[in-house]
mmCIF file of C-alpha atoms in Angstrom:
data_model
loop_
_atom_site.group_PDB
_atom_site.id
_atom_site.type_symbol
_atom_site.label_atom_id
_atom_site.label_comp_id
_atom_site.label_asym_id
_atom_site.label_seq_id
_atom_site.Cartn_x
_atom_site.Cartn_y
_atom_site.Cartn_z
ATOM 1 C CA UNK A 152 -193.858 -74.162 19.587
ATOM 2 C CA UNK A 153 -196.197 -74.144 22.694
ATOM 3 C CA UNK A 154 -198.364 -71.039 23.572
ATOM 4 C CA UNK A 155 -198.157 -69.270 26.634
ATOM 5 C CA UNK A 156 -201.675 -70.550 27.820
ATOM 6 C CA UNK A 157 -200.897 -75.230 26.453
ATOM 7 C CA UNK A 158 -196.975 -74.925 27.794
ATOM 8 C CA UNK A 159 -196.755 -77.865 28.126
ATOM 9 C CA UNK A 160 -196.015 -80.120 24.026
ATOM 10 C CA UNK A 161 -197.989 -82.964 22.531
ATOM 11 C CA UNK A 162 -196.657 -85.796 23.333
ATOM 12 C CA UNK A 163 -195.777 -88.313 20.564
ATOM 13 C CA UNK A 164 -198.288 -90.883 19.479
ATOM 14 C CA UNK A 165 -197.856 -94.248 21.416
ATOM 15 C CA UNK A 166 -197.918 -97.420 18.091
ATOM 16 C CA UNK A 167 -198.414 -100.742 20.519
ATOM 17 C CA UNK A 168 -196.962 -103.760 18.642
ATOM 18 C CA UNK A 169 -198.624 -107.296 20.529
ATOM 19 C CA UNK A 170 -196.447 -109.854 21.112
ATOM 20 C CA UNK A 171 -196.092 -113.672 20.519
ATOM 21 C CA UNK A 172 -199.627 -115.159 21.154
ATOM 22 C CA UNK A 173 -201.488 -111.866 21.527
ATOM 23 C CA UNK A 174 -203.750 -109.921 19.393
ATOM 24 C CA UNK A 175 -203.705 -106.063 19.612
ATOM 25 C CA UNK A 176 -207.163 -106.279 22.021
ATOM 26 C CA UNK A 177 -204.673 -107.378 24.541
ATOM 27 C CA UNK A 178 -204.026 -103.980 25.118
ATOM 28 C CA UNK A 179 -206.803 -102.580 26.616
ATOM 29 C CA UNK A 180 -205.859 -102.548 30.049
ATOM 30 C CA UNK A 181 -202.797 -101.336 29.602
ATOM 31 C CA UNK A 182 -204.974 -98.297 26.907
ATOM 32 C CA UNK A 183 -206.916 -97.793 30.101
ATOM 33 C CA UNK A 184 -204.473 -96.840 32.514
ATOM 34 C CA UNK A 185 -202.007 -94.823 30.444
ATOM 35 C CA UNK A 186 -205.123 -92.835 30.201
ATOM 36 C CA UNK A 187 -206.376 -90.277 27.078
ATOM 37 C CA UNK A 188 -203.427 -87.891 27.045
ATOM 38 C CA UNK A 189 -201.691 -89.413 24.426
ATOM 39 C CA UNK A 190 -203.107 -90.344 20.574
ATOM 40 C CA UNK A 191 -202.410 -93.936 20.268
ATOM 41 C CA UNK A 192 -202.913 -96.934 17.600
ATOM 42 C CA UNK A 193 -202.772 -100.496 18.147
ATOM 43 C CA UNK A 194 -201.612 -102.465 14.925
ATOM 44 C CA UNK A 195 -201.608 -105.661 13.169
ATOM 45 C CA UNK A 196 -197.913 -106.413 12.592
ATOM 46 C CA UNK A 197 -197.313 -108.505 9.205
ATOM 47 C CA UNK A 198 -197.403 -112.278 9.917
ATOM 48 C CA UNK A 199 -199.350 -112.418 12.484
ATOM 49 C CA UNK A 200 -202.655 -110.618 10.995
ATOM 50 C CA UNK A 201 -205.244 -113.681 10.773
ATOM 51 C CA UNK A 202 -205.224 -113.178 7.644
ATOM 52 C CA UNK A 203 -202.072 -113.581 6.309
ATOM 53 C CA UNK A 204 -200.274 -116.213 5.179
ATOM 54 C CA UNK A 205 -198.535 -118.264 7.109
ATOM 55 C CA UNK A 206 -194.641 -117.285 7.834
ATOM 56 C CA UNK A 207 -192.998 -114.524 9.148
ATOM 57 C CA UNK A 208 -190.827 -112.097 8.513
ATOM 58 C CA UNK A 209 -188.573 -109.530 10.832
ATOM 59 C CA UNK A 210 -187.960 -106.893 8.625
ATOM 60 C CA UNK A 211 -191.241 -107.376 6.609
ATOM 61 C CA UNK A 212 -193.411 -107.051 10.412
ATOM 62 C CA UNK A 213 -191.078 -103.369 10.447
ATOM 63 C CA UNK A 214 -191.623 -102.760 6.846
ATOM 64 C CA UNK A 215 -195.954 -102.876 7.504
ATOM 65 C CA UNK A 216 -195.723 -101.129 10.530
ATOM 66 C CA UNK A 217 -193.976 -98.257 8.894
ATOM 67 C CA UNK A 218 -196.552 -98.351 5.887
ATOM 68 C CA UNK A 219 -199.558 -97.583 8.745
ATOM 69 C CA UNK A 220 -197.878 -95.589 10.458
ATOM 70 C CA UNK A 221 -197.054 -93.351 6.943
ATOM 71 C CA UNK A 222 -201.125 -94.109 5.794
ATOM 72 C CA UNK A 223 -201.918 -92.438 9.144
ATOM 73 C CA UNK A 224 -199.311 -89.206 8.933
ATOM 74 C CA UNK A 225 -197.584 -90.187 11.885
ATOM 75 C CA UNK A 226 -193.480 -88.950 11.282
ATOM 76 C CA UNK A 227 -192.704 -90.594 14.172
ATOM 77 C CA UNK A 228 -193.634 -91.712 17.079
ATOM 78 C CA UNK A 229 -192.729 -93.134 20.439
ATOM 79 C CA UNK A 230 -193.132 -97.424 20.394
ATOM 80 C CA UNK A 231 -194.475 -99.676 23.714
ATOM 81 C CA UNK A 232 -194.215 -103.350 22.053
ATOM 82 C CA UNK A 233 -193.668 -107.078 24.172
ATOM 83 C CA UNK A 234 -192.222 -110.089 22.833
ATOM 84 C CA UNK A 235 -191.731 -109.934 19.092
ATOM 85 C CA UNK A 236 -193.591 -106.949 19.241
ATOM 86 C CA UNK A 237 -190.183 -105.398 20.948
ATOM 87 C CA UNK A 238 -188.258 -107.105 18.391
ATOM 88 C CA UNK A 239 -190.154 -105.770 15.891
ATOM 89 C CA UNK A 240 -189.450 -102.068 17.475
ATOM 90 C CA UNK A 241 -186.095 -102.525 17.341
ATOM 91 C CA UNK A 242 -185.862 -103.334 13.669
ATOM 92 C CA UNK A 243 -187.525 -99.449 13.334
ATOM 93 C CA UNK A 244 -184.513 -98.265 15.562
ATOM 94 C CA UNK A 245 -182.499 -99.726 13.730
ATOM 95 C CA UNK A 246 -183.756 -99.092 9.757
ATOM 96 C CA UNK A 247 -186.027 -96.502 10.100
ATOM 97 C CA UNK A 248 -184.272 -93.895 12.723
ATOM 98 C CA UNK A 249 -186.660 -91.081 12.111
ATOM 99 C CA UNK A 250 -189.567 -93.268 12.764
ATOM 100 C CA UNK A 251 -188.481 -93.758 16.037
ATOM 101 C CA UNK A 252 -188.495 -91.392 19.159
ATOM 102 C CA UNK A 253 -188.455 -92.771 21.994
ATOM 103 C CA UNK A 254 -189.053 -97.676 23.000
ATOM 104 C CA UNK A 255 -190.528 -98.929 25.863
ATOM 105 C CA UNK A 256 -189.591 -102.889 25.476
ATOM 106 C CA UNK A 257 -191.307 -105.967 27.492
ATOM 107 C CA UNK A 258 -189.467 -109.240 27.288
ATOM 108 C CA UNK A 259 -187.939 -108.871 23.393
ATOM 109 C CA UNK A 260 -186.885 -112.013 21.291
ATOM 110 C CA UNK A 261 -183.216 -110.308 20.008
ATOM 111 C CA UNK A 262 -180.784 -113.060 19.595
ATOM 112 C CA UNK A 263 -183.325 -116.020 22.160
ATOM 113 C CA UNK A 264 -180.444 -118.616 22.667
ATOM 114 C CA UNK A 265 -181.459 -122.662 21.632
ATOM 115 C CA UNK A 266 -182.851 -123.288 24.249
ATOM 116 C CA UNK A 267 -184.983 -120.369 25.050
ATOM 117 C CA UNK A 268 -186.660 -121.168 21.630
ATOM 118 C CA UNK A 269 -187.176 -124.517 22.033
ATOM 119 C CA UNK A 270 -189.282 -124.084 25.557
ATOM 120 C CA UNK A 271 -191.161 -121.856 23.689
ATOM 121 C CA UNK A 272 -192.366 -124.189 21.237
ATOM 122 C CA UNK A 273 -192.862 -126.893 23.620
ATOM 123 C CA UNK A 274 -195.088 -124.056 25.701
ATOM 124 C CA UNK A 275 -196.857 -122.987 22.416
ATOM 125 C CA UNK A 276 -197.554 -126.257 21.576
ATOM 126 C CA UNK A 277 -198.968 -127.196 25.254
ATOM 127 C CA UNK A 278 -201.587 -123.494 24.695
ATOM 128 C CA UNK A 279 -205.426 -124.930 23.966
ATOM 129 C CA UNK A 280 -206.316 -124.776 20.495
ATOM 130 C CA UNK A 281 -209.522 -122.950 22.387
ATOM 131 C CA UNK A 282 -207.955 -120.080 24.370
ATOM 132 C CA UNK A 283 -205.530 -119.636 21.224
ATOM 133 C CA UNK A 284 -209.078 -119.157 18.653
ATOM 134 C CA UNK A 285 -210.208 -116.535 21.515
ATOM 135 C CA UNK A 286 -206.705 -114.527 21.226
ATOM 136 C CA UNK A 287 -207.544 -114.760 17.029
ATOM 137 C CA UNK A 288 -204.226 -116.175 16.171
ATOM 138 C CA UNK A 289 -202.902 -119.363 15.666
ATOM 139 C CA UNK A 290 -200.942 -122.006 16.244
ATOM 140 C CA UNK A 291 -198.574 -122.428 13.017
ATOM 141 C CA UNK A 292 -198.112 -118.598 13.154
ATOM 142 C CA UNK A 293 -196.758 -118.470 16.415
ATOM 143 C CA UNK A 294 -194.294 -121.077 16.002
ATOM 144 C CA UNK A 295 -193.179 -119.499 12.464
ATOM 145 C CA UNK A 296 -192.584 -116.605 14.428
ATOM 146 C CA UNK A 297 -190.426 -119.016 16.312
ATOM 147 C CA UNK A 298 -188.621 -120.533 13.380
ATOM 148 C CA UNK A 299 -187.487 -116.874 12.135
ATOM 149 C CA UNK A 300 -185.769 -115.537 15.244
ATOM 150 C CA UNK A 301 -183.722 -119.315 15.069
ATOM 151 C CA UNK A 302 -180.167 -117.456 12.704
ATOM 152 C CA UNK A 303 -181.696 -113.486 13.180
ATOM 153 C CA UNK A 304 -178.650 -112.389 15.642
ATOM 154 C CA UNK A 305 -179.212 -108.360 15.258
ATOM 155 C CA UNK A 306 -176.371 -107.448 17.896
ATOM 156 C CA UNK A 307 -173.872 -105.811 16.476
ATOM 157 C CA UNK A 308 -176.690 -103.604 14.835
ATOM 158 C CA UNK A 309 -178.432 -102.397 18.409
ATOM 159 C CA UNK A 310 -175.326 -100.967 19.072
ATOM 160 C CA UNK A 311 -176.701 -97.963 15.893
ATOM 161 C CA UNK A 312 -179.883 -97.351 18.618
ATOM 162 C CA UNK A 313 -180.627 -93.807 19.007
ATOM 163 C CA UNK A 314 -183.148 -93.276 20.656
ATOM 164 C CA UNK A 315 -183.656 -93.538 24.452
ATOM 165 C CA UNK A 316 -184.640 -96.878 25.180
ATOM 166 C CA UNK A 317 -186.607 -98.783 28.838
ATOM 167 C CA UNK A 318 -186.158 -102.372 28.844
ATOM 168 C CA UNK A 319 -188.512 -104.269 30.935
ATOM 169 C CA UNK A 320 -189.051 -108.237 32.587
ATOM 170 C CA UNK A 321 -190.717 -109.408 34.955
ATOM 171 C CA UNK A 322 -189.012 -110.340 38.683
ATOM 172 C CA UNK A 323 -190.387 -114.458 37.874
ATOM 173 C CA UNK A 324 -189.005 -114.219 34.059
ATOM 174 C CA UNK A 325 -185.461 -114.929 34.848
ATOM 175 C CA UNK A 326 -184.691 -115.166 31.776
ATOM 176 C CA UNK A 327 -186.260 -112.058 30.811
ATOM 177 C CA UNK A 328 -184.173 -110.436 33.458
ATOM 178 C CA UNK A 329 -181.362 -111.310 32.023
ATOM 179 C CA UNK A 330 -181.695 -110.826 28.329
ATOM 180 C CA UNK A 331 -182.654 -106.937 29.006
ATOM 181 C CA UNK A 332 -179.903 -106.644 30.560
ATOM 182 C CA UNK A 333 -177.974 -108.029 28.224
ATOM 183 C CA UNK A 334 -179.624 -105.892 26.045
ATOM 184 C CA UNK A 335 -179.363 -103.215 27.972
ATOM 185 C CA UNK A 336 -175.166 -103.875 26.954
ATOM 186 C CA UNK A 337 -175.783 -103.367 23.503
ATOM 187 C CA UNK A 338 -177.978 -100.045 23.415
ATOM 188 C CA UNK A 339 -176.287 -97.053 23.688
ATOM 189 C CA UNK A 340 -179.111 -94.910 25.633
ATOM 190 C CA UNK A 341 -180.630 -97.670 27.894
ATOM 191 C CA UNK A 342 -182.077 -98.751 31.433
ATOM 192 C CA UNK A 343 -183.650 -101.507 32.958
ATOM 193 C CA UNK A 344 -186.411 -101.770 35.284
ATOM 194 C CA UNK A 345 -188.166 -104.393 37.180
ATOM 195 C CA UNK A 346 -191.785 -105.371 37.547
ATOM 196 C CA UNK A 347 -191.471 -106.971 40.718
ATOM 197 C CA UNK A 348 -194.555 -109.378 40.554
ATOM 198 C CA UNK A 349 -194.530 -110.176 36.328
ATOM 199 C CA UNK A 350 -194.204 -112.743 34.400
ATOM 200 C CA UNK A 351 -192.493 -112.678 30.784
ATOM 201 C CA UNK A 352 -196.012 -111.385 29.429
ATOM 202 C CA UNK A 353 -195.957 -107.732 30.416
ATOM 203 C CA UNK A 354 -198.708 -106.780 28.751
ATOM 204 C CA UNK A 355 -200.838 -108.936 30.401
ATOM 205 C CA UNK A 356 -199.349 -109.885 33.213
ATOM 206 C CA UNK A 357 -199.186 -106.202 34.822
ATOM 207 C CA UNK A 358 -200.622 -103.916 32.684
ATOM 208 C CA UNK A 359 -201.245 -101.035 35.235
ATOM 209 C CA UNK A 360 -197.709 -101.338 35.944
ATOM 210 C CA UNK A 361 -196.208 -101.116 32.351
ATOM 211 C CA UNK A 362 -198.110 -98.398 31.764
ATOM 212 C CA UNK A 363 -196.895 -96.306 34.961
ATOM 213 C CA UNK A 364 -192.863 -96.794 33.505
ATOM 214 C CA UNK A 365 -194.160 -96.127 30.280
ATOM 215 C CA UNK A 366 -195.168 -93.066 31.435
ATOM 216 C CA UNK A 367 -192.556 -91.898 33.678
ATOM 217 C CA UNK A 368 -190.483 -92.877 31.131
ATOM 218 C CA UNK A 369 -191.779 -90.823 28.166
ATOM 219 C CA UNK A 370 -192.877 -87.847 29.683
ATOM 220 C CA UNK A 371 -189.552 -87.438 31.807
ATOM 221 C CA UNK A 372 -185.412 -86.691 30.103
ATOM 222 C CA UNK A 373 -184.879 -90.299 31.450
ATOM 223 C CA UNK A 374 -187.390 -92.425 33.895
ATOM 224 C CA UNK A 375 -186.311 -91.826 37.794
ATOM 225 C CA UNK A 376 -187.037 -94.856 40.604
ATOM 226 C CA UNK A 377 -188.201 -97.038 37.846
ATOM 227 C CA UNK A 378 -188.763 -100.738 40.328
ATOM 228 C CA UNK A 379 -192.735 -101.423 40.579
ATOM 229 C CA UNK A 380 -193.458 -103.565 43.304
#
């Protein structure tokens, strides 16, 4: 229990899981906006590290994050993930619920439509190689992630998630808003927030707004006034 001189319980560690085509360094602006009030870690996910064999498995990526937390002595954490990082966090919430306190998920890739996957594959092929090199990722690795998600349907298992969840979408990402609303119907304890000026890459498009939403949700019993313009 906290002492009389320190009435506030220490916040849980926050695990930052990057998105498709990103590396952990993408969280730098979000971390600055969150401040130094809580411990944070931003691991590479298994199958996305530059030296990993090309190929991706959602369960293996989630298991790798769990192993990393165990090595750091973290027994329970909150998670902030975008894109495939959000999907990995959800997988952990299903398979290792004891590890998961609260979830903040931006544009999770859960049961994406065939058309959505086709459009994302096309977008990945159009990204200049130099930009991928700067981010520390590769085109084959990103395409492998999309291929791995083709047959994934976690809708029934998502009903088992007990962690309070904030689903965040960008106002310019209409497909992301629809997906967040669909997920909110599956997750027992969830709500949706929209950052109006952002697209689908929330941690890069609107790092401060995402950090503000995450802080409000993680630090309160239930978030309030969750829309940001």
